[in-house]
Coordinates of C-alpha atoms in Angstrom, one line a residue:
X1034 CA 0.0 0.0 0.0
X1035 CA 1.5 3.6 -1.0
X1036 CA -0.2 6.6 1.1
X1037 CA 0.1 9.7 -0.9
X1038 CA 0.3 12.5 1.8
X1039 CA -1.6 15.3 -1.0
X1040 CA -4.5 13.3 -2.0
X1041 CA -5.5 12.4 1.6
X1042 CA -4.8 15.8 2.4
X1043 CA -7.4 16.8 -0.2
X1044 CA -9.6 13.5 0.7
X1045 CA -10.2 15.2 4.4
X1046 CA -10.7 18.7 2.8
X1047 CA -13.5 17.5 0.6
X1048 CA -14.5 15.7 3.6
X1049 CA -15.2 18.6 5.6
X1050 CA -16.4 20.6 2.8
X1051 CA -19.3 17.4 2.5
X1052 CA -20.3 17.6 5.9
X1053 CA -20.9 21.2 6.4
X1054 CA -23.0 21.3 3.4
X1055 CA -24.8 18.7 5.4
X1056 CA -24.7 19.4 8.8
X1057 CA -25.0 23.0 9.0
X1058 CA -28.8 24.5 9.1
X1059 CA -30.6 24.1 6.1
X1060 CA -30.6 27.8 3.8
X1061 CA -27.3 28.9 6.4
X1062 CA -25.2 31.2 4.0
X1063 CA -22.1 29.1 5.2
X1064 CA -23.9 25.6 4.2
X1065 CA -24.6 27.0 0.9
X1066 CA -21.2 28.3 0.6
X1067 CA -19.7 24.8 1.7
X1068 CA -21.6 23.3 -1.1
X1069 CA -20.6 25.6 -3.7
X1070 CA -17.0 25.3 -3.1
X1071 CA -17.7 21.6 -2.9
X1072 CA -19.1 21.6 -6.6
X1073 CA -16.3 23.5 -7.5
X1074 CA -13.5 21.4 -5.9
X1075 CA -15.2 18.0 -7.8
X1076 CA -15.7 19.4 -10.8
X1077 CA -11.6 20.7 -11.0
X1078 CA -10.7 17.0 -9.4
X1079 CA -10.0 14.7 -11.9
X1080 CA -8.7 10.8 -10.8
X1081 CA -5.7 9.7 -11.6
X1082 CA -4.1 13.7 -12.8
X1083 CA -2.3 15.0 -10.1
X1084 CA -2.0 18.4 -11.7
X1085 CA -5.5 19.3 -11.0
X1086 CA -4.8 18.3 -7.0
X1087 CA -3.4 22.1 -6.7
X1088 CA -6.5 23.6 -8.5
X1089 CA -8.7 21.8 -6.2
X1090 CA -6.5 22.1 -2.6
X1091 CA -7.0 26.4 -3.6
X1092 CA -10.7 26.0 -3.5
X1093 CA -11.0 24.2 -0.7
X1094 CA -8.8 26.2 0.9
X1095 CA -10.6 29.6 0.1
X1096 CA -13.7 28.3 2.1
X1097 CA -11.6 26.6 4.8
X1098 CA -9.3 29.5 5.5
X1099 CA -12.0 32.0 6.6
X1100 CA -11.9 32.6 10.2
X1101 CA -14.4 31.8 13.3
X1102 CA -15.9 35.4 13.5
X1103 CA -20.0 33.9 14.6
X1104 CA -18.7 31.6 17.5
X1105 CA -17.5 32.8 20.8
X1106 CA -17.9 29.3 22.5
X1107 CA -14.7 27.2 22.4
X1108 CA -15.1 23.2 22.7
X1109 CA -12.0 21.7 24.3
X1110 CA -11.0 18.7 22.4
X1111 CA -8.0 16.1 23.8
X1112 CA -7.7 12.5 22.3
X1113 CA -8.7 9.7 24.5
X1114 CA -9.0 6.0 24.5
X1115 CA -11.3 4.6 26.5
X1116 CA -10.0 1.0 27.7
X1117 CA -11.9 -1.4 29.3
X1118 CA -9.8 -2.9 31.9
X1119 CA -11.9 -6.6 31.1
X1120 CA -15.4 -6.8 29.3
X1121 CA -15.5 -8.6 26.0
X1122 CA -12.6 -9.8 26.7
X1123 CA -10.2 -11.1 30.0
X1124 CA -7.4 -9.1 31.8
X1125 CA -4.7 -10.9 30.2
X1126 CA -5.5 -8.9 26.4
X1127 CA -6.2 -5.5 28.2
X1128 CA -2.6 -5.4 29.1
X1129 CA -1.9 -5.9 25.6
X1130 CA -4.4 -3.6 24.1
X1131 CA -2.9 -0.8 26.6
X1132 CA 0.4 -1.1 25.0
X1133 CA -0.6 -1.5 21.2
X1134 CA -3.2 1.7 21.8
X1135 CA -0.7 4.3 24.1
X1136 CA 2.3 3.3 21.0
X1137 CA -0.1 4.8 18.7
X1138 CA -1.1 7.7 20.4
X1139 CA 3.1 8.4 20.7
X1140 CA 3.7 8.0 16.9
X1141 CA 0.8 10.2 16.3
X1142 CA 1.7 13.1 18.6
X1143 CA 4.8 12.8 16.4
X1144 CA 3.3 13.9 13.6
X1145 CA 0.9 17.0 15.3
X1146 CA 2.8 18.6 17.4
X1147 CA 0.2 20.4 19.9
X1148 CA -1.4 16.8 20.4
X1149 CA -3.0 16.4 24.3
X1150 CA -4.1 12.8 24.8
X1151 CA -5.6 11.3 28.3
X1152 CA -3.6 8.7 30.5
X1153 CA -6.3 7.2 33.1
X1154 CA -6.3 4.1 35.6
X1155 CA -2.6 3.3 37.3
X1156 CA -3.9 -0.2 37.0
X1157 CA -3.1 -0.5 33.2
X1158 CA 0.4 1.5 33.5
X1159 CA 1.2 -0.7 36.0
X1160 CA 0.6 -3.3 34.0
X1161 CA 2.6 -1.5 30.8
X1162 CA 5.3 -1.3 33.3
X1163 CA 5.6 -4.8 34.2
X1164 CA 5.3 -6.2 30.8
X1165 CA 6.9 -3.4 28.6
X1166 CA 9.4 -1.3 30.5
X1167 CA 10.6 0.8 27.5
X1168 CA 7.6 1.6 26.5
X1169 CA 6.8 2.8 29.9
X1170 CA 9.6 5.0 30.0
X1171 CA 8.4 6.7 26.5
X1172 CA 5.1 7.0 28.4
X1173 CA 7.0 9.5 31.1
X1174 CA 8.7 11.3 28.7
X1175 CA 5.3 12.2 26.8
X1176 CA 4.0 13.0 29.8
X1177 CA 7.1 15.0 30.6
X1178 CA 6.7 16.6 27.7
X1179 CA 2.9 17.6 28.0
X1180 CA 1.9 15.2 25.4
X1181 CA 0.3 12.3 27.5
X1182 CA -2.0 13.8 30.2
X1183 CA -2.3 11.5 33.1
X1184 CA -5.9 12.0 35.1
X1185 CA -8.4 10.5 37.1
X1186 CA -7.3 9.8 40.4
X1187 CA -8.6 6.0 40.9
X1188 CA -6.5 3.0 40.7
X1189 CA -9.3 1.5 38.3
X1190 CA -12.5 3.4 36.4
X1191 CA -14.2 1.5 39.2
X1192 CA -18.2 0.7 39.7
X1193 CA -19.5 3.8 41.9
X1194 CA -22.7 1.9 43.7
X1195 CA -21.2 -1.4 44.7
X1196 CA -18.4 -1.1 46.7
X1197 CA -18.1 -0.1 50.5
X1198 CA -16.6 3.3 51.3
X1199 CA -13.2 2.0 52.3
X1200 CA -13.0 0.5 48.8
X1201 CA -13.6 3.7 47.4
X1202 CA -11.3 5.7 49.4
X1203 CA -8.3 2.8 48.8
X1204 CA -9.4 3.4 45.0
X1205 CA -8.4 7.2 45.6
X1206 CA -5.2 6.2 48.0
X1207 CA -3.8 4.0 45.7
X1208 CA -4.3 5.9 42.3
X1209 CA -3.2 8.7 43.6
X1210 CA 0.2 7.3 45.2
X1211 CA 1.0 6.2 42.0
X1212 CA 0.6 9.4 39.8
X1213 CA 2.7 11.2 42.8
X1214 CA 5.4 8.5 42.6
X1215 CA 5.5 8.1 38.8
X1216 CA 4.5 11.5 37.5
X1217 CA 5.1 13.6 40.6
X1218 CA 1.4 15.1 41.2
X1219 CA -1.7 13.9 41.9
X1220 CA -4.5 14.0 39.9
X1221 CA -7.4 16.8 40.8
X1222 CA -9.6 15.5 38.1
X1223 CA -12.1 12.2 38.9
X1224 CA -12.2 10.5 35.6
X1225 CA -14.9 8.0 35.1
X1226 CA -16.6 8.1 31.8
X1227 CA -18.7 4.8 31.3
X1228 CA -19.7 3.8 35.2
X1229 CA -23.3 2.7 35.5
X1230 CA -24.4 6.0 38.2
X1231 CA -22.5 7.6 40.8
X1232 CA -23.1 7.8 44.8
X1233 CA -23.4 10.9 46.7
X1234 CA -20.6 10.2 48.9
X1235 CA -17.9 10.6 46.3
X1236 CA -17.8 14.5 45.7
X1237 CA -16.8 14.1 49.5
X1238 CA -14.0 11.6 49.1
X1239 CA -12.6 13.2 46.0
X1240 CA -12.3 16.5 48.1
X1241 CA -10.1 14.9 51.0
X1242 CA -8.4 13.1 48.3
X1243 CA -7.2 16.9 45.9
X1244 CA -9.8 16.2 43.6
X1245 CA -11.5 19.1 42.3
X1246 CA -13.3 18.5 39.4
X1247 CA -15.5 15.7 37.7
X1248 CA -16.0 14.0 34.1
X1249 CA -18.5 11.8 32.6
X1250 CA -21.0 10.8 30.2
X1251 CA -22.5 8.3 31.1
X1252 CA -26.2 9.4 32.6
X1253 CA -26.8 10.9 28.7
X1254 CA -28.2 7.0 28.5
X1255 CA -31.3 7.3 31.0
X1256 CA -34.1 5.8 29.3
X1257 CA -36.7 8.2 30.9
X1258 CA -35.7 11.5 32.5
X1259 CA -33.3 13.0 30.9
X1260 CA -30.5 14.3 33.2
X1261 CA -30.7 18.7 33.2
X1262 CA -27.4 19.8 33.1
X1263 CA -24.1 19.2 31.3
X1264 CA -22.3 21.7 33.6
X1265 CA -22.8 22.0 37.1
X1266 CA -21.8 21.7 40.8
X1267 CA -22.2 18.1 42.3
X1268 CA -23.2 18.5 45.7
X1269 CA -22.2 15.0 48.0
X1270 CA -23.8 14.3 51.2
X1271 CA -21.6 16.5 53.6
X1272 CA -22.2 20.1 51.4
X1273 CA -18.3 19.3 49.2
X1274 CA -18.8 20.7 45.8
X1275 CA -17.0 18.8 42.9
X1276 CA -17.3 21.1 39.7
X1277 CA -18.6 18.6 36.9
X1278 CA -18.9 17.9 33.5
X1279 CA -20.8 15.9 31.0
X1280 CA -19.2 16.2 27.2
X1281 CA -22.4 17.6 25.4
X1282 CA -22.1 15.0 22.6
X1283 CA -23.0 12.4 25.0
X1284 CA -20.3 10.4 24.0
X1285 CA -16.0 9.0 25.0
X1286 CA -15.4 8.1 21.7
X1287 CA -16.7 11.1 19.3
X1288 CA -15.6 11.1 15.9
X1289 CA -14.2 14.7 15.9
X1290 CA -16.2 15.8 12.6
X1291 CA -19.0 18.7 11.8
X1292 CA -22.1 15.8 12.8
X1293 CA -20.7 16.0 15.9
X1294 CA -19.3 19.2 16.7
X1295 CA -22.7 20.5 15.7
X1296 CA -24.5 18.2 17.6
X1297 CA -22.4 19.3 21.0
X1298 CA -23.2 23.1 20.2
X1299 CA -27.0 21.8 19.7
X1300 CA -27.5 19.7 22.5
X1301 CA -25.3 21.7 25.2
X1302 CA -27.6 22.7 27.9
X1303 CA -25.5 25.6 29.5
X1304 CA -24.9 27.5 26.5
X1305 CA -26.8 30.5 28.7
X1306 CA -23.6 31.1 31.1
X1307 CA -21.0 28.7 30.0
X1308 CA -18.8 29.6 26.4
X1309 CA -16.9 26.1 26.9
X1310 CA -17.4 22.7 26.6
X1311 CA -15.5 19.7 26.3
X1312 CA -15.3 17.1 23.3
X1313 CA -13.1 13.4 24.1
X1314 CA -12.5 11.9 20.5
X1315 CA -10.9 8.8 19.7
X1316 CA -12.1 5.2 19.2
X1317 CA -12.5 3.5 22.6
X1318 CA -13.9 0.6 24.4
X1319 CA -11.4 -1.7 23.2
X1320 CA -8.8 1.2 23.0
X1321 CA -7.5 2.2 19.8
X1322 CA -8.0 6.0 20.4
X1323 CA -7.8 8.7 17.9
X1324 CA -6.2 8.1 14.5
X1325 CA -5.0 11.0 11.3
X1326 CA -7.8 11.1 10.5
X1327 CA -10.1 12.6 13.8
X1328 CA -6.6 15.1 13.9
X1329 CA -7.2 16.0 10.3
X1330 CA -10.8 16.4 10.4
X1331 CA -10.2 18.6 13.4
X1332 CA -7.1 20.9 12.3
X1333 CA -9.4 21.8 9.0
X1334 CA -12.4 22.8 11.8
X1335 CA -11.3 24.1 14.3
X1336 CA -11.3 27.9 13.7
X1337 CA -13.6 28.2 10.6
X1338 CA -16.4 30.6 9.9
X1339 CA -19.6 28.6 10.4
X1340 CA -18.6 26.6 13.0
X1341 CA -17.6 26.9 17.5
X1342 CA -13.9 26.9 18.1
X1343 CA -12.2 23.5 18.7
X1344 CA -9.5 24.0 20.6
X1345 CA -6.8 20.8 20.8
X1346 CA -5.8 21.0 24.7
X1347 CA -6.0 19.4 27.8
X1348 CA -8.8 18.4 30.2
X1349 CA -7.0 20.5 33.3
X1350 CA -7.2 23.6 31.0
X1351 CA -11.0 23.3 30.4
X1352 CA -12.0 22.8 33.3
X1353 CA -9.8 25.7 34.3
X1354 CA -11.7 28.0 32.0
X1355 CA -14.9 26.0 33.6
X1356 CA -13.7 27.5 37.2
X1357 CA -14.4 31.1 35.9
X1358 CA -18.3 30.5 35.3
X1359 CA -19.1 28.1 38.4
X1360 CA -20.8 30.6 40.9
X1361 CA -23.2 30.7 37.5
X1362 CA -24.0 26.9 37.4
X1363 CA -26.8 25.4 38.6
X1364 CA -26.0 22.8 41.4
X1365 CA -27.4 19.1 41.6
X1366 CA -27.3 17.6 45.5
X1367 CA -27.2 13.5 45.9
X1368 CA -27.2 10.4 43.7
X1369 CA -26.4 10.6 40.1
X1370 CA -28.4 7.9 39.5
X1371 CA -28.4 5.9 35.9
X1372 CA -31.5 4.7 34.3
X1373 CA -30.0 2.2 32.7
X1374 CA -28.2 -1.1 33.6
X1375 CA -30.3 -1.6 36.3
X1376 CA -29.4 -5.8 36.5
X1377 CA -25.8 -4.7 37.6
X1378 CA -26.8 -5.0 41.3
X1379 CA -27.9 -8.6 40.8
X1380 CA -26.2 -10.3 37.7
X1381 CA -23.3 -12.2 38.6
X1382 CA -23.8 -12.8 42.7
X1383 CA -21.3 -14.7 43.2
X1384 CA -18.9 -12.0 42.5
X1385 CA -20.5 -9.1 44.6
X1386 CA -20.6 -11.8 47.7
X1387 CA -16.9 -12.4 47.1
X1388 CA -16.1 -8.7 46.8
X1389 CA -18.0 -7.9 49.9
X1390 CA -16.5 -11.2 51.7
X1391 CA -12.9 -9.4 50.7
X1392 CA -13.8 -6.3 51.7
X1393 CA -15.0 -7.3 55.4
X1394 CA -12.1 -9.7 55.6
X1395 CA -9.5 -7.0 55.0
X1396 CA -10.7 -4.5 57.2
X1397 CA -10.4 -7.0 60.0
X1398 CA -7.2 -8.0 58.9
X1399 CA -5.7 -4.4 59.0
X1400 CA -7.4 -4.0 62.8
X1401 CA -5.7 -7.7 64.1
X1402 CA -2.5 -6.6 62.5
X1403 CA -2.5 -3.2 64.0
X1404 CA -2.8 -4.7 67.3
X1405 CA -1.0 -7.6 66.9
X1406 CA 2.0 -5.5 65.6
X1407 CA 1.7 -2.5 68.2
X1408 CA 2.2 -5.1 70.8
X1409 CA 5.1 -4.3 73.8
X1410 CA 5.0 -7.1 75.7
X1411 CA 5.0 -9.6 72.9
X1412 CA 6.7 -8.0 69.8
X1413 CA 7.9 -9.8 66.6
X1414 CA 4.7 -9.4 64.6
X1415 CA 5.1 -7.6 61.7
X1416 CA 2.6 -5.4 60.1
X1417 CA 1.7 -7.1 56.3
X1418 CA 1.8 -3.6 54.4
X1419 CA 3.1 -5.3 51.1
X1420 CA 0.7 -8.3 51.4
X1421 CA -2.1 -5.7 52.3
X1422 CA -1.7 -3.2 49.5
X1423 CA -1.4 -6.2 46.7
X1424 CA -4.3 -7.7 47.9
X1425 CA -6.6 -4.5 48.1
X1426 CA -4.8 -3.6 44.3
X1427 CA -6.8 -7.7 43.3
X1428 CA -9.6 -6.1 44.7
X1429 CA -9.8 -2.5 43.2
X1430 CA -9.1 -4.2 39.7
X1431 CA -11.9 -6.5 40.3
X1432 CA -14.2 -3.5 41.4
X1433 CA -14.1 -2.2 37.5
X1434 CA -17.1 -1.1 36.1
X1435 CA -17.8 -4.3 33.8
X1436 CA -16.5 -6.7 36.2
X1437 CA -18.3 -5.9 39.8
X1438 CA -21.7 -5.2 37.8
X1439 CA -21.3 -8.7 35.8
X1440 CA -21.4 -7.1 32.8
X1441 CA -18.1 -8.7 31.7
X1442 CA -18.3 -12.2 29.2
X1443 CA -17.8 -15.6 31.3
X1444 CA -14.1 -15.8 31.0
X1445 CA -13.7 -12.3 32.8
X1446 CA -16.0 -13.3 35.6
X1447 CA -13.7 -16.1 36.2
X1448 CA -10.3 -15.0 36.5
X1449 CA -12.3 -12.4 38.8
X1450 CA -13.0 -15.2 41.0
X1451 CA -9.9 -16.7 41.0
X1452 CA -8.4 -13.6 42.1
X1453 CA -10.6 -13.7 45.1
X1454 CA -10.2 -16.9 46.3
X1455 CA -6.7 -16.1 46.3
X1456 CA -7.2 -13.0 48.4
X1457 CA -9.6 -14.7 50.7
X1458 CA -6.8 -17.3 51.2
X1459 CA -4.1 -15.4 51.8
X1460 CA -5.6 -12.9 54.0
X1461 CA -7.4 -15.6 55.8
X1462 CA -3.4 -16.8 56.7
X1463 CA -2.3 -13.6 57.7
X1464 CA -5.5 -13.2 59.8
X1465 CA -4.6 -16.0 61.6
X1466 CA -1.1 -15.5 62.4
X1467 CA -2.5 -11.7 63.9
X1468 CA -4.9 -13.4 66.0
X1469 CA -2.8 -15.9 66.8
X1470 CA -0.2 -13.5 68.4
X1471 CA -2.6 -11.7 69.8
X1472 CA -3.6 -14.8 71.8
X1473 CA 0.0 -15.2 73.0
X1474 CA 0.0 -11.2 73.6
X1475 CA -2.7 -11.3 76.3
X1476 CA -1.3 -14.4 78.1
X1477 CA -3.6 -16.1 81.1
X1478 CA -4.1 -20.1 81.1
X1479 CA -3.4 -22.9 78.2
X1480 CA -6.4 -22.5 75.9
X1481 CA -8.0 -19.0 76.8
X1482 CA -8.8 -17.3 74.1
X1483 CA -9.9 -13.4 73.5
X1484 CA -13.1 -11.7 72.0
X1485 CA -12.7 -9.0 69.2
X1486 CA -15.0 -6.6 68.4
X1487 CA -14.2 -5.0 65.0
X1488 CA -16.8 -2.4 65.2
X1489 CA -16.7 1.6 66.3
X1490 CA -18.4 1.0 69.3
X1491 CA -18.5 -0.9 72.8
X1492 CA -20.4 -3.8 72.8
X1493 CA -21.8 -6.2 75.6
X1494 CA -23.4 -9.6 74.2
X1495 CA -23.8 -13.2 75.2
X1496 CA -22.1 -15.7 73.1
X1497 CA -21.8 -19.4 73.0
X1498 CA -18.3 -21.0 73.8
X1499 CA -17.6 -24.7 72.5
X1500 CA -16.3 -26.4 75.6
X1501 CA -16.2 -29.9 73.8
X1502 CA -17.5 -31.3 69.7
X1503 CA -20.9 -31.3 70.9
X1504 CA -21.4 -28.2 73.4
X1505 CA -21.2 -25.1 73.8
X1506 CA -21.2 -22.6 77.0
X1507 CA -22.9 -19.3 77.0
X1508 CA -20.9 -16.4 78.7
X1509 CA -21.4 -12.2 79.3
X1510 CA -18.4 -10.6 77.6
X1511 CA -18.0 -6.6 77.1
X1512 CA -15.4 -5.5 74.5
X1513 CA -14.3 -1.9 73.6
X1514 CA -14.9 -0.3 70.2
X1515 CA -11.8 -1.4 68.0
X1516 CA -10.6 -3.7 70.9
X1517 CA -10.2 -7.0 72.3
X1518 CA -10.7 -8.4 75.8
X1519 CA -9.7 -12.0 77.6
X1520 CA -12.3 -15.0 78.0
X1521 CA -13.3 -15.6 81.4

């Protein structure tokens, strides 16, 4: 195959030309005037003679080259490729797919210098790190550069309804530890384009964690009520505000062309107080992300008369521009809830009662070992950090959006659960060796054994003590919140 650079240069002006003849409103002096210059531009073209392609590229040009003067709202376009961590396919080919997609994305930037493209979930560099260390190191050079745009603060694109809220806030920890460590700041931007609704206590937990702003899509797919605002202040249940935004095409993956660009200007809902809005482009889901041709399309649009200003730049810079108009934006308190997908709290059981199982499991874990290792009078227990932050890393990855919900194929769902049974297993060991310590720790006669209450507050119950295989003995016991006490 031979690419010749000047007819696919004049292939994506004609391009542009077609679609704002289509696209623009119908009897619009600018449509008409697209269409002309279109006649004009085929009827010079002829196939195969390469001396009318300069004929052609100087009418196309004449209508291309007149400047935005109708527009004053500016849509802030950066590439992105949306990757599903597992869905239609198992973990094993996402870490593939990350490194195929993020080698594009570095040739193309290449070739347009002034390219911004996203970077989310430290899960899937991790994973590029592991498995292809040189091309992780091009990675922090892009985003040394400015190129590459790493963003969105959690250590997966996680569910938002399922998990507890220590899960969430270790989602926040962890992702954010690793942009600090690898990139040297965190994140202030919650990323999370295609999760099936949102609770109210994350505006909250992105606050504590220097998150400031808010991006996704994703409640453009209610079925019924369709949601009022694309702009706004999210309002959590303790009063934090998290300034948020919903890309007025309604879509991750927008094709960067006049349909769409006119479509966003059409459909934006805060066009009475906000002159900016945000466009993601690039094929996703199964990566990919942008290609020439969205940049093309997008360099021949993005300051000409008839159409909004598309600006190529970086989401921290809209949503800096977005800053200037939020005491003008209407404010939405609680749930962002999605009328849609509604089977993701049920499908798939098994998996929610392993999560939840892991969840409970760990916390108890961390509270045994914090004792056990805190001890004086017995030391030699040592705290598990490593073991504890690789096994809440299995679970975050299994909290992504298609996994949790069971929205992933069979194969996914499975090597989800064989990641939990090896969680459940090994924290189960390391459980034991903390209690066991702690047993030793609080001394008194051969076989005694200690009550431990994991919850925040004092509790006095009656509970049933095996004595022998076949009975048990009831007795009064009173523990402190977080504590432990002896067995009579």
């Amino acid at each position: 195959v031979w690419f010749d650079p000047e007819a696919y240069d004049l292939y994506n002006d004609l391009t542009v030309l077609r679609d704002m003849s289509k696209h623009l409103p119908q009897g619009s002096p600018r449509g008409l005037q697209a269409l002309r210059s279109l006649n004009g531009a085929i009827n010079t073209l002829r196939p195969g003679d390469r001396s009318t392609y300069a004929k052609t590229k100087e009418i196309s040009e004449d209508f291309l080259g007149v400047p935005n003067r109708d527009y004053n709202h500016t849509i802030y376009a950066t590439g992105h490729c949306h990757i599903d961590t597992a869905w239609l396919w198992p973990y094993r080919e996402t870490r593939r797919k990350c490194a195929r997609s993020w080698v594009t994305q570095m040739r193309l930037a290449k070739r347009y210098p002034g390219y911004k493209f996203t970077l989310s979930q430290p899960q899937q560099l991790q994973w590029v790190k592991d498995d292809y260390p040189t091309v992780f190191e091009d990675i922090l050079d892009s985003v040394q550069n400015g190129t590459f745009i790493p963003l969105g603060a959690t250590w997966v694109e996680m569910d938002a309804n399922i998990p507890d809220g220590e899960s969430f806030c270790r989602q926040f920890l962890l992702g954010q530890k690793f942009f600090k460590d690898h990139f040297g700041r965190r994140s202030n931007i919650f990323w999370l384009p295609d999760t099936f609704g949102y609770s109210a206590q994350l505006p909250q937990i992105c606050r504590l964690s220097g998150v400031e702003y808010f991006l996704t899509q994703k409640l453009s797919w209610n079925l019924i009520n369709k949601f009022p605002y694309h702009s706004f202040k999210w309002i959590g249940i303790d009063g934090s505000e998290l300034l948020t935004h919903f890309p007025p095409a309604d879509t991750y993956v927008d094709k960067g062309d006049v349909g769409s660009v006119g479509y966003h200007m059409e459909n934006y809902k805060q066009k009475a107080v906000s002159q900016e809005s945000m466009m993601l482009f690039g094929h996703g889901d199964g990566g990919g992300g942008p290609e020439m041709a969205h940049l093309e399309r997008i360099k021949r649009i993005q300051n000409t008369s008839g159409l909004p200003w598309v600006k190529i730049a970086s989401p921290g810079d809209f949503f800096e521009a977005l800053e200037k108009r939020k005491n003008s934006l209407p404010r939405w308190r609680g749930e962002l809830y999605l009328e849609l997908h509604r089977g993701t709290y049920t499908t798939h059981a098994k998996i929610k009662k392993a999560n939840r199982d892991a969840e409970k499991l760990l916390r108890n874990l961390e509270i045994f070992a914090t004792a056990a290792s805190g001890s004086q009078s017995s030391p030699g227990f040592e705290y598990p950090k490593g073991e504890l932050d690789d096994m809440w890393k299995d679970i975050l990855l299994n909290q992504f959006h298609d996994v949790l919900p069971g929205t992933c194929i069979e194969e996914a769902a499975n090597d989800s659960m064989n990641i939990y049974s090896k969680v459940l297993s090994e924290a189960s060991r390391l459980e034991n060796a903390a209690l066991t310590h702690l047993i030793q720790d609080f001394g008194g006669k051969e076989g005694a054994g200690i009550v431990v209450n994991t919850l925040g507050w004092p509790r006095r119950e009656v509970i049933d003590i095996p004595n022998s295989e076949s009975s048990s003995v009831p007795h009064l016991v009173s523990t402190p919140p977080l504590g432990l006490s002896s067995l009579p």
